[in-house]
PDB file of C-alpha atoms in Angstrom:
ATOM      1  CA  MET A  23      12.985  39.035 128.800  1.00  0.00           C
ATOM      2  CA  LEU A  24      10.138  40.717 126.859  1.00  0.00           C
ATOM      3  CA  GLN A  25      11.074  38.886 123.679  1.00  0.00           C
ATOM      4  CA  MET A  26      11.168  35.485 125.359  1.00  0.00           C
ATOM      5  CA  GLN A  27       7.697  36.065 126.979  1.00  0.00           C
ATOM      6  CA  ILE A  28       6.149  37.342 123.742  1.00  0.00           C
ATOM      7  CA  GLU A  29       7.437  34.393 121.742  1.00  0.00           C
ATOM      8  CA  ALA A  30       6.354  31.933 124.362  1.00  0.00           C
ATOM      9  CA  LEU A  31       2.873  33.358 124.371  1.00  0.00           C
ATOM     10  CA  PHE A  32       2.611  33.445 120.620  1.00  0.00           C
ATOM     11  CA  ASP A  33       4.061  29.981 120.008  1.00  0.00           C
ATOM     12  CA  ASP A  34       2.123  28.261 122.856  1.00  0.00           C
ATOM     13  CA  PRO A  35      -1.147  30.056 123.241  1.00  0.00           C
ATOM     14  CA  PRO A  36      -3.120  29.305 126.453  1.00  0.00           C
ATOM     15  CA  PRO A  37      -6.748  28.300 126.494  1.00  0.00           C
ATOM     16  CA  SER A  38      -7.646  31.764 127.655  1.00  0.00           C
ATOM     17  CA  TYR A  39      -5.685  34.988 128.269  1.00  0.00           C
ATOM     18  CA  THR A  40      -5.212  36.271 131.748  1.00  0.00           C
ATOM     19  CA  GLU A  41      -4.665  39.790 133.087  1.00  0.00           C
ATOM     20  CA  GLU A  42      -0.961  39.018 133.263  1.00  0.00           C
ATOM     21  CA  HIS A  43      -0.970  38.316 129.571  1.00  0.00           C
ATOM     22  CA  PHE A  44      -2.700  41.568 128.848  1.00  0.00           C
ATOM     23  CA  ARG A  45      -0.267  43.476 131.012  1.00  0.00           C
ATOM     24  CA  LEU A  46       2.649  41.773 129.121  1.00  0.00           C
ATOM     25  CA  PHE A  47       1.055  42.860 125.750  1.00  0.00           C
ATOM     26  CA  GLN A  48       0.553  46.409 127.042  1.00  0.00           C
ATOM     27  CA  SER A  49       4.269  46.558 128.036  1.00  0.00           C
ATOM     28  CA  PHE A  50       5.119  45.336 124.570  1.00  0.00           C
ATOM     29  CA  LYS A  51       2.889  48.037 122.928  1.00  0.00           C
ATOM     30  CA  GLU A  52       4.398  50.735 125.093  1.00  0.00           C
ATOM     31  CA  ALA A  53       7.800  49.699 123.829  1.00  0.00           C
ATOM     32  CA  LEU A  54       6.535  50.037 120.249  1.00  0.00           C
ATOM     33  CA  ASN A  55       5.199  53.447 120.965  1.00  0.00           C
ATOM     34  CA  GLU A  56       8.457  54.552 122.419  1.00  0.00           C
ATOM     35  CA  GLY A  57      10.536  53.143 119.568  1.00  0.00           C
ATOM     36  CA  SER A  58      12.639  50.978 121.874  1.00  0.00           C
ATOM     37  CA  VAL A  59      11.510  47.826 119.926  1.00  0.00           C
ATOM     38  CA  ARG A  60      10.945  47.824 116.161  1.00  0.00           C
ATOM     39  CA  ALA A  61       9.740  45.346 113.594  1.00  0.00           C
ATOM     40  CA  ALA A  62      13.045  46.022 111.706  1.00  0.00           C
ATOM     41  CA  GLU A  63      16.183  47.889 112.558  1.00  0.00           C
ATOM     42  CA  PRO A  64      19.430  48.923 110.930  1.00  0.00           C
ATOM     43  CA  ASP A  65      22.080  46.133 110.741  1.00  0.00           C
ATOM     44  CA  ALA A  66      25.362  46.741 109.063  1.00  0.00           C
ATOM     45  CA  ALA A  67      25.956  43.030 108.602  1.00  0.00           C
ATOM     46  CA  SER A  68      22.915  42.564 106.518  1.00  0.00           C
ATOM     47  CA  PRO A  69      23.188  42.781 102.669  1.00  0.00           C
ATOM     48  CA  VAL A  70      20.532  45.393 102.628  1.00  0.00           C
ATOM     49  CA  GLY A  71      21.527  47.197 105.827  1.00  0.00           C
ATOM     50  CA  TRP A  72      18.499  46.127 107.744  1.00  0.00           C
ATOM     51  CA  ARG A  73      17.243  43.019 109.687  1.00  0.00           C
ATOM     52  CA  VAL A  74      13.699  41.985 110.574  1.00  0.00           C
ATOM     53  CA  ASN A  75      12.799  41.342 114.209  1.00  0.00           C
ATOM     54  CA  GLY A  76      10.336  38.394 113.765  1.00  0.00           C
ATOM     55  CA  TRP A  77       9.457  38.360 117.435  1.00  0.00           C
ATOM     56  CA  VAL A  78       8.108  41.913 117.234  1.00  0.00           C
ATOM     57  CA  LYS A  79       5.786  40.830 114.446  1.00  0.00           C
ATOM     58  CA  LYS A  80       4.738  37.980 116.556  1.00  0.00           C
ATOM     59  CA  GLY A  81       3.805  40.413 119.331  1.00  0.00           C
ATOM     60  CA  ILE A  82       1.751  42.583 116.917  1.00  0.00           C
ATOM     61  CA  LEU A  83      -0.142  39.481 115.629  1.00  0.00           C
ATOM     62  CA  LEU A  84      -0.609  38.379 119.243  1.00  0.00           C
ATOM     63  CA  GLY A  85      -2.562  41.485 119.918  1.00  0.00           C
ATOM     64  CA  PHE A  86      -5.053  40.631 117.260  1.00  0.00           C
ATOM     65  CA  ARG A  87      -5.498  37.135 118.774  1.00  0.00           C
ATOM     66  CA  MET A  88      -6.004  38.484 122.307  1.00  0.00           C
ATOM     67  CA  GLY A  89      -8.320  41.317 121.503  1.00  0.00           C
ATOM     68  CA  ALA A  90     -12.139  41.261 121.372  1.00  0.00           C
ATOM     69  CA  MET A  91     -14.175  43.405 119.038  1.00  0.00           C
ATOM     70  CA  VAL A  92     -15.464  46.423 121.030  1.00  0.00           C
ATOM     71  CA  ASP A  93     -17.169  49.693 120.344  1.00  0.00           C
ATOM     72  CA  MET A  94     -14.652  52.539 120.754  1.00  0.00           C
ATOM     73  CA  SER A  95     -16.757  55.054 118.969  1.00  0.00           C
ATOM     74  CA  VAL A  96     -16.968  58.691 120.215  1.00  0.00           C
ATOM     75  CA  ASP A  97     -20.337  58.794 118.323  1.00  0.00           C
ATOM     76  CA  ALA A  98     -21.319  55.425 116.745  1.00  0.00           C
ATOM     77  CA  ARG A  99     -23.609  57.201 114.187  1.00  0.00           C
ATOM     78  CA  ARG A 100     -21.352  60.059 113.115  1.00  0.00           C
ATOM     79  CA  GLN A 101     -17.973  58.439 113.524  1.00  0.00           C
ATOM     80  CA  PRO A 102     -18.140  54.532 114.108  1.00  0.00           C
ATOM     81  CA  PHE A 103     -15.119  52.841 115.514  1.00  0.00           C
ATOM     82  CA  PHE A 104     -15.282  49.083 116.037  1.00  0.00           C
ATOM     83  CA  ASP A 105     -11.951  47.284 116.410  1.00  0.00           C
ATOM     84  CA  LYS A 106     -10.007  44.936 118.514  1.00  0.00           C
ATOM     85  CA  SER A 107      -9.817  46.152 122.119  1.00  0.00           C
ATOM     86  CA  THR A 108      -5.969  45.741 122.004  1.00  0.00           C
ATOM     87  CA  TYR A 109      -5.650  48.355 119.246  1.00  0.00           C
ATOM     88  CA  PRO A 110      -7.291  51.692 120.174  1.00  0.00           C
ATOM     89  CA  VAL A 111      -5.937  54.959 118.612  1.00  0.00           C
ATOM     90  CA  HIS A 112      -2.499  56.113 119.691  1.00  0.00           C
ATOM     91  CA  GLU A 113      -2.604  58.530 122.444  1.00  0.00           C
ATOM     92  CA  PHE A 114      -0.697  61.834 122.102  1.00  0.00           C
ATOM     93  CA  THR A 115      -0.237  64.941 124.291  1.00  0.00           C
ATOM     94  CA  LEU A 116       1.241  68.382 123.472  1.00  0.00           C
ATOM     95  CA  ALA A 117       4.481  67.049 124.947  1.00  0.00           C
ATOM     96  CA  SER A 118       4.667  64.525 122.194  1.00  0.00           C
ATOM     97  CA  ARG A 119       5.399  67.405 119.755  1.00  0.00           C
ATOM     98  CA  VAL A 120       3.542  65.612 116.938  1.00  0.00           C
ATOM     99  CA  ARG A 121       1.520  67.971 114.695  1.00  0.00           C
ATOM    100  CA  ILE A 122      -1.824  66.341 113.950  1.00  0.00           C
ATOM    101  CA  VAL A 123      -3.939  68.561 111.761  1.00  0.00           C
ATOM    102  CA  PRO A 124      -7.712  67.984 112.162  1.00  0.00           C
ATOM    103  CA  GLY A 125      -9.715  66.323 109.388  1.00  0.00           C
ATOM    104  CA  GLY A 126      -9.976  62.522 109.813  1.00  0.00           C
ATOM    105  CA  SER A 127      -6.521  61.160 110.271  1.00  0.00           C
ATOM    106  CA  SER A 128      -5.936  57.985 112.309  1.00  0.00           C
ATOM    107  CA  ILE A 129      -2.893  56.628 114.051  1.00  0.00           C
ATOM    108  CA  ARG A 130      -3.193  53.190 115.557  1.00  0.00           C
ATOM    109  CA  ASP A 131      -1.625  52.305 118.931  1.00  0.00           C
ATOM    110  CA  GLY A 132       1.602  50.289 118.859  1.00  0.00           C
ATOM    111  CA  CYS A 133       3.563  52.439 116.514  1.00  0.00           C
ATOM    112  CA  PHE A 134       6.305  55.043 116.945  1.00  0.00           C
ATOM    113  CA  VAL A 135       5.794  58.541 115.684  1.00  0.00           C
ATOM    114  CA  GLY A 136       8.780  60.867 116.294  1.00  0.00           C
ATOM    115  CA  LYS A 137       8.882  64.476 117.441  1.00  0.00           C
ATOM    116  CA  SER A 138       8.165  67.103 114.863  1.00  0.00           C
ATOM    117  CA  VAL A 139       6.193  64.642 112.591  1.00  0.00           C
ATOM    118  CA  THR A 140       3.514  66.414 110.753  1.00  0.00           C
ATOM    119  CA  CYS A 141       0.259  64.496 109.895  1.00  0.00           C
ATOM    120  CA  MET A 142      -1.995  66.088 107.255  1.00  0.00           C
ATOM    121  CA  PRO A 143      -5.618  64.938 107.049  1.00  0.00           C
ATOM    122  CA  PRO A 144      -6.717  62.423 106.226  1.00  0.00           C
ATOM    123  CA  MET A 145      -3.871  59.947 106.670  1.00  0.00           C
ATOM    124  CA  PHE A 146      -3.276  56.668 108.502  1.00  0.00           C
ATOM    125  CA  ILE A 147      -0.371  55.061 110.310  1.00  0.00           C
ATOM    126  CA  ASN A 148      -0.856  51.393 111.192  1.00  0.00           C
ATOM    127  CA  ALA A 149       0.303  49.258 114.155  1.00  0.00           C
ATOM    128  CA  GLY A 150       3.994  48.308 114.164  1.00  0.00           C
ATOM    129  CA  ALA A 151       5.138  51.286 111.952  1.00  0.00           C
ATOM    130  CA  TYR A 152       7.968  53.568 112.769  1.00  0.00           C
ATOM    131  CA  VAL A 153       7.976  57.158 111.575  1.00  0.00           C
ATOM    132  CA  GLY A 154      11.151  59.124 112.364  1.00  0.00           C
ATOM    133  CA  GLU A 155      11.481  62.737 113.498  1.00  0.00           C
ATOM    134  CA  GLY A 156      10.658  65.540 111.174  1.00  0.00           C
ATOM    135  CA  THR A 157       8.815  63.486 108.629  1.00  0.00           C
ATOM    136  CA  MET A 158       5.642  64.794 106.914  1.00  0.00           C
ATOM    137  CA  VAL A 159       2.836  62.277 106.159  1.00  0.00           C
ATOM    138  CA  ASP A 160       0.646  64.166 103.694  1.00  0.00           C
ATOM    139  CA  SER A 161      -3.140  63.872 102.909  1.00  0.00           C
ATOM    140  CA  HIS A 162      -4.510  60.425 101.962  1.00  0.00           C
ATOM    141  CA  ALA A 163      -1.079  58.812 102.622  1.00  0.00           C
ATOM    142  CA  LEU A 164      -0.650  55.350 104.291  1.00  0.00           C
ATOM    143  CA  VAL A 165       2.177  54.037 106.404  1.00  0.00           C
ATOM    144  CA  GLY A 166       1.435  50.329 106.593  1.00  0.00           C
ATOM    145  CA  SER A 167       1.856  47.871 109.369  1.00  0.00           C
ATOM    146  CA  CYS A 168       5.537  47.458 110.401  1.00  0.00           C
ATOM    147  CA  ALA A 169       6.856  49.869 107.728  1.00  0.00           C
ATOM    148  CA  GLN A 170       9.922  51.855 108.792  1.00  0.00           C
ATOM    149  CA  VAL A 171      10.182  55.493 107.746  1.00  0.00           C
ATOM    150  CA  GLY A 172      13.245  57.466 108.567  1.00  0.00           C
ATOM    151  CA  LYS A 173      13.839  61.100 109.643  1.00  0.00           C
ATOM    152  CA  ASN A 174      12.965  64.211 107.622  1.00  0.00           C
ATOM    153  CA  CYS A 175      11.142  62.267 104.891  1.00  0.00           C
ATOM    154  CA  HIS A 176       8.136  63.552 102.881  1.00  0.00           C
ATOM    155  CA  VAL A 177       5.388  61.053 102.182  1.00  0.00           C
ATOM    156  CA  SER A 178       3.390  63.082  99.670  1.00  0.00           C
ATOM    157  CA  ALA A 179      -0.300  63.120  99.082  1.00  0.00           C
ATOM    158  CA  ALA A 180      -1.841  59.640  98.325  1.00  0.00           C
ATOM    159  CA  ALA A 181       1.457  57.789  98.655  1.00  0.00           C
ATOM    160  CA  GLN A 182       1.205  54.271  99.813  1.00  0.00           C
ATOM    161  CA  ILE A 183       3.807  52.549 101.962  1.00  0.00           C
ATOM    162  CA  GLY A 184       2.711  48.975 102.152  1.00  0.00           C
ATOM    163  CA  GLY A 185       2.480  46.890 105.253  1.00  0.00           C
ATOM    164  CA  VAL A 186       4.305  43.591 105.621  1.00  0.00           C
ATOM    165  CA  LEU A 187       3.129  41.810 108.848  1.00  0.00           C
ATOM    166  CA  GLU A 188       3.216  38.198 107.611  1.00  0.00           C
ATOM    167  CA  PRO A 189       5.155  36.049 107.229  1.00  0.00           C
ATOM    168  CA  VAL A 190       6.910  37.189 110.431  1.00  0.00           C
ATOM    169  CA  GLY A 191      10.347  36.681 108.816  1.00  0.00           C
ATOM    170  CA  ALA A 192       9.724  38.945 105.911  1.00  0.00           C
ATOM    171  CA  LEU A 193      11.412  42.251 105.870  1.00  0.00           C
ATOM    172  CA  PRO A 194       8.878  45.152 105.926  1.00  0.00           C
ATOM    173  CA  VAL A 195       9.065  48.091 103.601  1.00  0.00           C
ATOM    174  CA  ILE A 196      12.038  50.388 104.594  1.00  0.00           C
ATOM    175  CA  VAL A 197      12.249  54.098 103.764  1.00  0.00           C
ATOM    176  CA  GLU A 198      15.430  55.552 105.077  1.00  0.00           C
ATOM    177  CA  ASP A 199      16.143  59.183 106.076  1.00  0.00           C
ATOM    178  CA  GLU A 200      15.574  62.165 103.895  1.00  0.00           C
ATOM    179  CA  VAL A 201      13.598  60.313 101.192  1.00  0.00           C
ATOM    180  CA  ILE A 202      10.911  62.099  99.198  1.00  0.00           C
ATOM    181  CA  LEU A 203       7.982  59.998  97.993  1.00  0.00           C
ATOM    182  CA  GLY A 204       5.983  61.877  95.393  1.00  0.00           C
ATOM    183  CA  GLY A 205       2.320  61.871  95.079  1.00  0.00           C
ATOM    184  CA  ASN A 206       0.596  58.641  94.317  1.00  0.00           C
ATOM    185  CA  CYS A 207       3.684  56.627  94.796  1.00  0.00           C
ATOM    186  CA  GLY A 208       3.440  53.092  96.069  1.00  0.00           C
ATOM    187  CA  VAL A 209       6.274  51.168  97.824  1.00  0.00           C
ATOM    188  CA  TYR A 210       5.425  47.522  98.538  1.00  0.00           C
ATOM    189  CA  GLU A 211       6.589  43.974  99.402  1.00  0.00           C
ATOM    190  CA  GLY A 212       9.615  44.764 101.561  1.00  0.00           C
ATOM    191  CA  THR A 213      11.283  47.201  99.139  1.00  0.00           C
ATOM    192  CA  VAL A 214      14.151  49.178 100.628  1.00  0.00           C
ATOM    193  CA  VAL A 215      14.538  52.888  99.671  1.00  0.00           C
ATOM    194  CA  LYS A 216      17.911  54.053 100.804  1.00  0.00           C
ATOM    195  CA  ARG A 217      18.764  57.415 102.249  1.00  0.00           C
ATOM    196  CA  GLY A 218      18.142  60.574 100.175  1.00  0.00           C
ATOM    197  CA  ALA A 219      16.334  58.861  97.277  1.00  0.00           C
ATOM    198  CA  VAL A 220      13.516  60.659  95.441  1.00  0.00           C
ATOM    199  CA  LEU A 221      10.551  58.842  93.924  1.00  0.00           C
ATOM    200  CA  GLY A 222       8.734  60.943  91.381  1.00  0.00           C
ATOM    201  CA  THR A 223       4.989  61.215  91.084  1.00  0.00           C
ATOM    202  CA  GLY A 224       3.245  57.861  90.419  1.00  0.00           C
ATOM    203  CA  THR A 225       6.347  55.669  90.893  1.00  0.00           C
ATOM    204  CA  ILE A 226       5.443  52.103  91.900  1.00  0.00           C
ATOM    205  CA  LEU A 227       8.104  49.795  93.514  1.00  0.00           C
ATOM    206  CA  ASN A 228       7.628  46.127  94.328  1.00  0.00           C
ATOM    207  CA  ARG A 229       9.286  42.754  94.079  1.00  0.00           C
ATOM    208  CA  SER A 230       8.136  41.932  90.491  1.00  0.00           C
ATOM    209  CA  THR A 231       8.962  45.138  88.754  1.00  0.00           C
ATOM    210  CA  PRO A 232      12.702  45.727  87.637  1.00  0.00           C
ATOM    211  CA  VAL A 233      14.172  49.203  87.952  1.00  0.00           C
ATOM    212  CA  TYR A 234      16.338  50.417  85.068  1.00  0.00           C
ATOM    213  CA  ASP A 235      19.253  52.525  86.237  1.00  0.00           C
ATOM    214  CA  ILE A 236      20.281  54.485  83.156  1.00  0.00           C
ATOM    215  CA  VAL A 237      23.046  56.256  85.011  1.00  0.00           C
ATOM    216  CA  SER A 238      24.913  53.028  85.918  1.00  0.00           C
ATOM    217  CA  GLY A 239      23.599  50.932  83.084  1.00  0.00           C
ATOM    218  CA  THR A 240      22.285  48.236  85.379  1.00  0.00           C
ATOM    219  CA  VAL A 241      18.938  46.704  86.106  1.00  0.00           C
ATOM    220  CA  ARG A 242      17.967  46.418  89.818  1.00  0.00           C
ATOM    221  CA  SER A 243      15.518  43.753  90.941  1.00  0.00           C
ATOM    222  CA  ALA A 244      14.501  41.567  93.856  1.00  0.00           C
ATOM    223  CA  THR A 245      15.689  38.036  94.172  1.00  0.00           C
ATOM    224  CA  ASP A 246      14.362  34.952  96.107  1.00  0.00           C
ATOM    225  CA  ASP A 247      16.512  36.028  99.047  1.00  0.00           C
ATOM    226  CA  LEU A 248      16.775  39.811  98.789  1.00  0.00           C
ATOM    227  CA  PRO A 249      14.208  42.621  98.254  1.00  0.00           C
ATOM    228  CA  LEU A 250      14.364  45.367  95.659  1.00  0.00           C
ATOM    229  CA  VAL A 251      16.798  48.042  96.937  1.00  0.00           C
ATOM    230  CA  ILE A 252      16.750  51.583  95.604  1.00  0.00           C
ATOM    231  CA  PRO A 253      20.302  53.077  96.121  1.00  0.00           C
ATOM    232  CA  GLU A 254      21.029  56.237  98.054  1.00  0.00           C
ATOM    233  CA  ASN A 255      20.185  59.590  96.342  1.00  0.00           C
ATOM    234  CA  ALA A 256      18.668  57.877  93.317  1.00  0.00           C
ATOM    235  CA  VAL A 257      15.981  59.871  91.544  1.00  0.00           C
ATOM    236  CA  VAL A 258      13.378  57.389  90.247  1.00  0.00           C
ATOM    237  CA  VAL A 259      10.578  58.212  87.886  1.00  0.00           C
ATOM    238  CA  ALA A 260       7.705  56.252  86.262  1.00  0.00           C
ATOM    239  CA  GLY A 261       8.721  55.031  82.827  1.00  0.00           C
ATOM    240  CA  SER A 262       7.949  52.303  80.233  1.00  0.00           C
ATOM    241  CA  ARG A 263       9.729  49.740  78.168  1.00  0.00           C
ATOM    242  CA  PRO A 264       8.520  48.196  74.945  1.00  0.00           C
ATOM    243  CA  ILE A 265       7.336  44.620  74.722  1.00  0.00           C
ATOM    244  CA  SER A 266       9.937  42.899  72.642  1.00  0.00           C
ATOM    245  CA  HIS A 267       7.993  39.928  71.265  1.00  0.00           C
ATOM    246  CA  GLY A 268       4.625  38.457  70.348  1.00  0.00           C
ATOM    247  CA  ARG A 269       1.447  40.386  69.931  1.00  0.00           C
ATOM    248  CA  GLY A 270       2.594  42.935  72.411  1.00  0.00           C
ATOM    249  CA  LYS A 271       5.395  43.987  69.985  1.00  0.00           C
ATOM    250  CA  GLU A 272       3.025  43.866  66.951  1.00  0.00           C
ATOM    251  CA  TRP A 273       0.671  46.180  68.704  1.00  0.00           C
ATOM    252  CA  GLY A 274       3.377  48.545  69.905  1.00  0.00           C
ATOM    253  CA  LEU A 275       2.643  48.023  73.601  1.00  0.00           C
ATOM    254  CA  SER A 276       4.779  48.956  76.437  1.00  0.00           C
ATOM    255  CA  LEU A 277       5.049  47.919  80.145  1.00  0.00           C
ATOM    256  CA  TYR A 278       5.451  50.129  83.047  1.00  0.00           C
ATOM    257  CA  THR A 279       8.880  50.327  84.710  1.00  0.00           C
ATOM    258  CA  PRO A 280      10.521  52.633  87.197  1.00  0.00           C
ATOM    259  CA  VAL A 281      13.614  54.322  85.940  1.00  0.00           C
ATOM    260  CA  ILE A 282      16.651  55.913  87.756  1.00  0.00           C
ATOM    261  CA  VAL A 283      17.209  58.962  85.739  1.00  0.00           C
ATOM    262  CA  LYS A 284      19.877  60.692  87.910  1.00  0.00           C
ATOM    263  CA  TYR A 285      21.322  60.818  91.408  1.00  0.00           C
ATOM    264  CA  ARG A 286      20.456  63.656  93.801  1.00  0.00           C
ATOM    265  CA  ASP A 287      22.377  66.899  93.495  1.00  0.00           C
ATOM    266  CA  ALA A 288      22.210  70.431  94.784  1.00  0.00           C
ATOM    267  CA  LYS A 289      19.076  71.260  92.845  1.00  0.00           C
ATOM    268  CA  THR A 290      17.235  68.249  94.165  1.00  0.00           C
ATOM    269  CA  ASP A 291      18.364  69.165  97.679  1.00  0.00           C
ATOM    270  CA  LEU A 292      16.822  72.593  97.193  1.00  0.00           C
ATOM    271  CA  ARG A 293      13.469  70.781  96.963  1.00  0.00           C
ATOM    272  CA  THR A 294      14.114  69.364 100.477  1.00  0.00           C
ATOM    273  CA  GLN A 295      14.748  72.863 101.800  1.00  0.00           C
ATOM    274  CA  LEU A 296      11.333  73.951 100.487  1.00  0.00           C
ATOM    275  CA  GLU A 297       9.622  71.011 102.136  1.00  0.00           C
ATOM    276  CA  ASP A 298      11.277  72.030 105.481  1.00  0.00           C
ATOM    277  CA  LEU A 299       9.364  75.367 105.218  1.00  0.00           C
ATOM    278  CA  LEU A 300       6.116  73.497 105.208  1.00  0.00           C
ATOM    279  CA  ARG A 301       6.719  71.724 108.465  1.00  0.00           C
TER     280      ARG A 301
END
């Protein structure tokens, strides 16, 4: 019922929005906050194990259409906050069991943040995102709009998980359970990082950069129909490959490329145990 109402309102917008429309959007946003609706969800029938829920993305975009710019500042001089009325900050209570350390973090309304999540300042979680239980979002990290982050992950300092809100049919960035994203990592353009993977410091993943798996002897890349997928327990580091022709070869230049150097073992798992002590 909610899906049908959201899609109808998005696809055939009225001349003006009524109180009933705003109540509908509020119900939708509450479902996002509870995690009962998600921009993407696991799907065993999908080649990558996930499917996008385009109607949820429509609902998030609908909120931007409906909202008017308002002043939500606590103090407009010291901490200005001017945004769409439909997207205030997410409300938490002690019962939410989310640890939000003071120092300038912001979590937008319309996203799910699970119990025992730790938010280190300053960090940002955007509307439509999903962050599973026990995950740490470290300082200066970003969880973009509609990004899906699993349980017991560590999103290290300055790591960027890109948002994919449009087009509505595009799969957002997926980071499955027990993934470690090292400092200054970037995961963009609907990349899927499977369970237990580790991204070393400074690793960048997107649709245009192939990943060289020296363990299996394969090259992993996105296609027109499928995103880049990092396999379970892969340990990925930032590497380089030489340019093989032209001036680049003459000058001895290399291009950045991520490299899978190993698959997770007991020593790597020890790192996860250490992360647990910090939560």
